[in-house]
PDB file of C-alpha atoms in Angstrom:
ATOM      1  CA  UNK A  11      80.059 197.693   8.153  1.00 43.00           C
ATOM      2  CA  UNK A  12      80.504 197.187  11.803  1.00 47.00           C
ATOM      3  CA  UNK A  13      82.063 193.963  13.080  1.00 45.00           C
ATOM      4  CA  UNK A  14      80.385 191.567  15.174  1.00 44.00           C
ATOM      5  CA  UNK A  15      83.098 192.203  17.912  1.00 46.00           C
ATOM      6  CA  UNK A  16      81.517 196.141  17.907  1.00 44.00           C
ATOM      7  CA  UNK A  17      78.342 195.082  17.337  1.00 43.00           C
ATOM      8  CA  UNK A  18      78.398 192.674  20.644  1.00 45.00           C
ATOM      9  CA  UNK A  19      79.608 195.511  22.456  1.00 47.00           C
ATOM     10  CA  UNK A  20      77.315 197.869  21.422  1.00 48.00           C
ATOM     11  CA  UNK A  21      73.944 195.366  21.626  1.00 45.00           C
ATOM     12  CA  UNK A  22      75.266 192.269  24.085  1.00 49.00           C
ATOM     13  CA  UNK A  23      75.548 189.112  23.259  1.00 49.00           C
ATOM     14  CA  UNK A  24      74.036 188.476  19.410  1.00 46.00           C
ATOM     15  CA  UNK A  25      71.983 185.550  20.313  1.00 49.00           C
ATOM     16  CA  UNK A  26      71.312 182.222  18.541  1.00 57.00           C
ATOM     17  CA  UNK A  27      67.379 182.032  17.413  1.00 54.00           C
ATOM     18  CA  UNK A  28      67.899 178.762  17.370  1.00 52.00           C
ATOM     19  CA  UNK A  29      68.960 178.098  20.709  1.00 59.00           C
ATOM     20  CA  UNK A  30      67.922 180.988  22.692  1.00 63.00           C
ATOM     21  CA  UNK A  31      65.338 181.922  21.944  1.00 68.00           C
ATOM     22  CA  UNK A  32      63.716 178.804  24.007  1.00 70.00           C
ATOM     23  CA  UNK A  33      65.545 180.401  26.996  1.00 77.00           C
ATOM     24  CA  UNK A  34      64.195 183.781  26.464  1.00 80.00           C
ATOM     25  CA  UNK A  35      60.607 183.212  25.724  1.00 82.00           C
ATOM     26  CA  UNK A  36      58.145 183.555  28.030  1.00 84.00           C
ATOM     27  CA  UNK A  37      54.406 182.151  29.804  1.00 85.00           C
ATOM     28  CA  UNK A  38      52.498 185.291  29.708  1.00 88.00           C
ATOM     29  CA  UNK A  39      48.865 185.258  29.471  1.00 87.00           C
ATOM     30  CA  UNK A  40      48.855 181.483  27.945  1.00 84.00           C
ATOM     31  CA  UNK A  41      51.235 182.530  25.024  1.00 84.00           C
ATOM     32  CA  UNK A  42      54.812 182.150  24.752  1.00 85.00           C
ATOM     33  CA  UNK A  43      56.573 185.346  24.430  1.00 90.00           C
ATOM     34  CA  UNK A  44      59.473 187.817  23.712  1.00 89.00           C
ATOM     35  CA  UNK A  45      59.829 190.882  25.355  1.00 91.00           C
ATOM     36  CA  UNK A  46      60.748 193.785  23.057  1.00 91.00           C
ATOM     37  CA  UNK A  47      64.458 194.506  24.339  1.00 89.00           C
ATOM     38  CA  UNK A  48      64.711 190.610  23.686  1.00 88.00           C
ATOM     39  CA  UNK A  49      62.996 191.142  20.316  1.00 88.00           C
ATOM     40  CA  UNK A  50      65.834 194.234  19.739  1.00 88.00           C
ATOM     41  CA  UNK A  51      68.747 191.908  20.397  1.00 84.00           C
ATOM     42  CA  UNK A  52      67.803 189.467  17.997  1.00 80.00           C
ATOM     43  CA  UNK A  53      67.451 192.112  15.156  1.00 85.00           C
ATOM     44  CA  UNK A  54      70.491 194.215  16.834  1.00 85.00           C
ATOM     45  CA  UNK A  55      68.958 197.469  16.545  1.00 88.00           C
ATOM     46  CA  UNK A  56      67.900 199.649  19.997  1.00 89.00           C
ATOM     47  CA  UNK A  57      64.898 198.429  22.174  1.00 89.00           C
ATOM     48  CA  UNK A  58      63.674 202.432  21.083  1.00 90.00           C
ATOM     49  CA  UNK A  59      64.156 201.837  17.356  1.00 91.00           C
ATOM     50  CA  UNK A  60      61.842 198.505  17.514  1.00 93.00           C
ATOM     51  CA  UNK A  61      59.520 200.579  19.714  1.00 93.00           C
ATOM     52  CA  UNK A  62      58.700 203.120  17.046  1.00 94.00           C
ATOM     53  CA  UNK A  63      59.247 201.017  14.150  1.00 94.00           C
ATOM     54  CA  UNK A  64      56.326 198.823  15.744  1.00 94.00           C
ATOM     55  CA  UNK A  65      54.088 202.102  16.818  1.00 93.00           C
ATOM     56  CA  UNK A  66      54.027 203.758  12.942  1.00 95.00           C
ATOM     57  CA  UNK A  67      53.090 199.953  11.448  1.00 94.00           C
ATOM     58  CA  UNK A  68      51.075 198.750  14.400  1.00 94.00           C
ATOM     59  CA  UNK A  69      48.689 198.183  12.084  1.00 94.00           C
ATOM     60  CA  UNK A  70      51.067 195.109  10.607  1.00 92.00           C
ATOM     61  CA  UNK A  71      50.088 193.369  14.107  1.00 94.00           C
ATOM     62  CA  UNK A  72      46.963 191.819  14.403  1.00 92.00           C
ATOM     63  CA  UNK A  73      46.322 191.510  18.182  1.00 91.00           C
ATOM     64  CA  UNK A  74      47.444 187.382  18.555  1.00 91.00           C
ATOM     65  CA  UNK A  75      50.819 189.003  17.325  1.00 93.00           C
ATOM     66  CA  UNK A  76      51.543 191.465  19.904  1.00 95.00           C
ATOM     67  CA  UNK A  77      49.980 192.983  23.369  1.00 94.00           C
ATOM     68  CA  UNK A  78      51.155 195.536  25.827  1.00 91.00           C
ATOM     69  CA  UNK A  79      51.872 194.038  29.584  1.00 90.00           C
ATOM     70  CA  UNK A  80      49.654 195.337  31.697  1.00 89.00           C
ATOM     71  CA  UNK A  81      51.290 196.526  35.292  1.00 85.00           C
ATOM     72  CA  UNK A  82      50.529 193.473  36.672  1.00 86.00           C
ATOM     73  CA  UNK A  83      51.962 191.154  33.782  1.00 86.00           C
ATOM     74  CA  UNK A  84      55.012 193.392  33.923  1.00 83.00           C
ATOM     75  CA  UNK A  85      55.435 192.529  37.871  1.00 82.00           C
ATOM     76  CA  UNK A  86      55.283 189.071  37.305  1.00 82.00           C
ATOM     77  CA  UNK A  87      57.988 189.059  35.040  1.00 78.00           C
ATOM     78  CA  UNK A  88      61.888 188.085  36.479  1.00 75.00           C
ATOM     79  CA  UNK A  89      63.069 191.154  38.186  1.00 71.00           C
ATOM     80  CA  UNK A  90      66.292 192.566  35.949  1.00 63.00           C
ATOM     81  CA  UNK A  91      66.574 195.643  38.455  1.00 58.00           C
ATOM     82  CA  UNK A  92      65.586 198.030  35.185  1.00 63.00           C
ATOM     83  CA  UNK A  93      62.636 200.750  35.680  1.00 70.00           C
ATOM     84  CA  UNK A  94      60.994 200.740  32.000  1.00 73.00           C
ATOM     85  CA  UNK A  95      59.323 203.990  31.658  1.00 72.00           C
ATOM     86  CA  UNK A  96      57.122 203.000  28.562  1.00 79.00           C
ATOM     87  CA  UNK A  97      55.107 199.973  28.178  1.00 82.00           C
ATOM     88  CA  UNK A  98      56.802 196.308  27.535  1.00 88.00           C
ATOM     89  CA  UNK A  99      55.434 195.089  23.987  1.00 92.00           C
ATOM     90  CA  UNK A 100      54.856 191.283  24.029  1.00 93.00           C
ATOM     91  CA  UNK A 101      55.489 189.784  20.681  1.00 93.00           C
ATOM     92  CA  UNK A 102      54.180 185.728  19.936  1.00 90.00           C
ATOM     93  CA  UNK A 103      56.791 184.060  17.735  1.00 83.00           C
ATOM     94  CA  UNK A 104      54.489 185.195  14.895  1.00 86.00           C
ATOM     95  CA  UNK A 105      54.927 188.802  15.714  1.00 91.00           C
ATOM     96  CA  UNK A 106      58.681 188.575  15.843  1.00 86.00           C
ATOM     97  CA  UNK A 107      58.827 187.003  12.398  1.00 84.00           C
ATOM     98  CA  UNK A 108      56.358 190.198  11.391  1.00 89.00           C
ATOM     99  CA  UNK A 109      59.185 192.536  12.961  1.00 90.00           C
ATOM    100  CA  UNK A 110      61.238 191.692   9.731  1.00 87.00           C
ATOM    101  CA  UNK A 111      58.557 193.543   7.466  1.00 87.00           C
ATOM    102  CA  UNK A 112      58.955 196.958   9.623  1.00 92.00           C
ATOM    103  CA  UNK A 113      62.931 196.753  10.578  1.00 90.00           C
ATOM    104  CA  UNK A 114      64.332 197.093   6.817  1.00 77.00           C
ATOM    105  CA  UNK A 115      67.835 195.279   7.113  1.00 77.00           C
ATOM    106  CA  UNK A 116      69.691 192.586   5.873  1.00 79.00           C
ATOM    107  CA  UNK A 117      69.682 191.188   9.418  1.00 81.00           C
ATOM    108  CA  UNK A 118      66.077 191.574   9.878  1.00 82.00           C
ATOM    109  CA  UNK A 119      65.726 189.175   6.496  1.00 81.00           C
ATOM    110  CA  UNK A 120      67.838 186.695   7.949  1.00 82.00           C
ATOM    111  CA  UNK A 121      66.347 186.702  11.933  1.00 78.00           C
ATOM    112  CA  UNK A 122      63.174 186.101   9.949  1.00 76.00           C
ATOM    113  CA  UNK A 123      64.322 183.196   7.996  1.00 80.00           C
ATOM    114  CA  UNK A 124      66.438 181.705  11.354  1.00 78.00           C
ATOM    115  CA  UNK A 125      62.751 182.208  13.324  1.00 75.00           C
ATOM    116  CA  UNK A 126      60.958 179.950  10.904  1.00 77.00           C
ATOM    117  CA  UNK A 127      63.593 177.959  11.195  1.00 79.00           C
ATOM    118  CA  UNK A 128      63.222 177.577  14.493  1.00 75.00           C
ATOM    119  CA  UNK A 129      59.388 176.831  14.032  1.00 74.00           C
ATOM    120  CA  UNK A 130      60.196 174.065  11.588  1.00 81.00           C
ATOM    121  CA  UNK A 131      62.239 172.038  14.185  1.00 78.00           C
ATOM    122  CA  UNK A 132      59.995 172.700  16.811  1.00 75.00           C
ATOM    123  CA  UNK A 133      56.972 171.222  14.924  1.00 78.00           C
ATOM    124  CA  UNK A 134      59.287 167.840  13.974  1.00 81.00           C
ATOM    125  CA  UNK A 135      59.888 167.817  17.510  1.00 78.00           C
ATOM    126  CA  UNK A 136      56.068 167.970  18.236  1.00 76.00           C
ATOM    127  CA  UNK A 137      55.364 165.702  15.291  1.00 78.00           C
ATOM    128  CA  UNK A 138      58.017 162.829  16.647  1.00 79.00           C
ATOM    129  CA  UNK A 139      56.668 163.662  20.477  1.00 76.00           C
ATOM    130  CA  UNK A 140      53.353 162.210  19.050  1.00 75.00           C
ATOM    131  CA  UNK A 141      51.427 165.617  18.225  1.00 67.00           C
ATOM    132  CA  UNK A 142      49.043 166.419  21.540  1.00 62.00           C
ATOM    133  CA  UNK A 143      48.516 162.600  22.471  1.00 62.00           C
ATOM    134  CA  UNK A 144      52.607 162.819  23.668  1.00 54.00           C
ATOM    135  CA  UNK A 145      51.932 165.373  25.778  1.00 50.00           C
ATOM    136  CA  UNK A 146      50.265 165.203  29.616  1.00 51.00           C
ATOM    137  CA  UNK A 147      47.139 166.847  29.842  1.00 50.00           C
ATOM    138  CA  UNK A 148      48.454 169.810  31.725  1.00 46.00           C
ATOM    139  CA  UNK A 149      50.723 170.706  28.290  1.00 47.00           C
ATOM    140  CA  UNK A 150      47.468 170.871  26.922  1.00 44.00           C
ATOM    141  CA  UNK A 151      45.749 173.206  29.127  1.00 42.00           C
ATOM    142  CA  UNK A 152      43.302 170.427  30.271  1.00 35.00           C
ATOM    143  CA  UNK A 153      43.291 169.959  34.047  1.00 32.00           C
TER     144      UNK A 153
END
């Protein structure tokens, strides 16, 4: 078993669920999103492996859990200075919590568990926040 000192130098930085992945996620298309190589890092496998683990069991993704950016999508995402020569999967937080079903691993079973985690706190925090009436319109995607 590797340790997590190799395993940060082979993968980055492991990063928190909890924390992070709030500063990872992003707007596209009206969903919140992960890109795939963010995706990878959480389950610490290569951006490749969760590529074709997702193409043979695409079929485990309806469409609200994953999309393909178009070109456009993909150049209004932050510039990291990185040509991607295959197409950047999107995955909703429900699609990353389906990645655990295709990438067989101990730490896929426990991203999986820390992701609904994750979702449990955020719905006390929209609970306490007062559900939609706490938030302004524009939250709502009323104008």
């Amino acid at each position: 078993m590797a340790s997590k000192r190799s395993a940060c130098r082979k993968f980055g930085k492991i990063p928190d669920p909890l924390e992070s992945i709030e500063q990872r996620a992003l707007l596209v298309r009206s969903h919140w999103v992960l890109l795939d190589t963010d995706a990878a890092k959480f389950y610490q496998v290569q951006p490749r492996t969760l590529r074709a683990a997702v193409s043979k069991n695409i079929d485990r993704f309806a469409k609200e859990f994953i999309f393909r950016l178009s070109k456009q999508d993909a150049q209004e995402l932050p510039k990291t200075g990185v040509k991607r020569p295959t197409p950047i999967y999107a995955f909703t937080m429900t699609g990353i919590a389906m990645l655990s079903s295709v990438l067989n691993s101990k730490k896929a079973a426990q991203t999986s568990i820390n992701i609904i985690r994750y979702r449990i706190v955020n719905r006390r925090r929209f609970v306490e926040l007062g559900g939609y009436d706490g938030l302004p319109d524009s939250s709502r995607g009323l104008s």
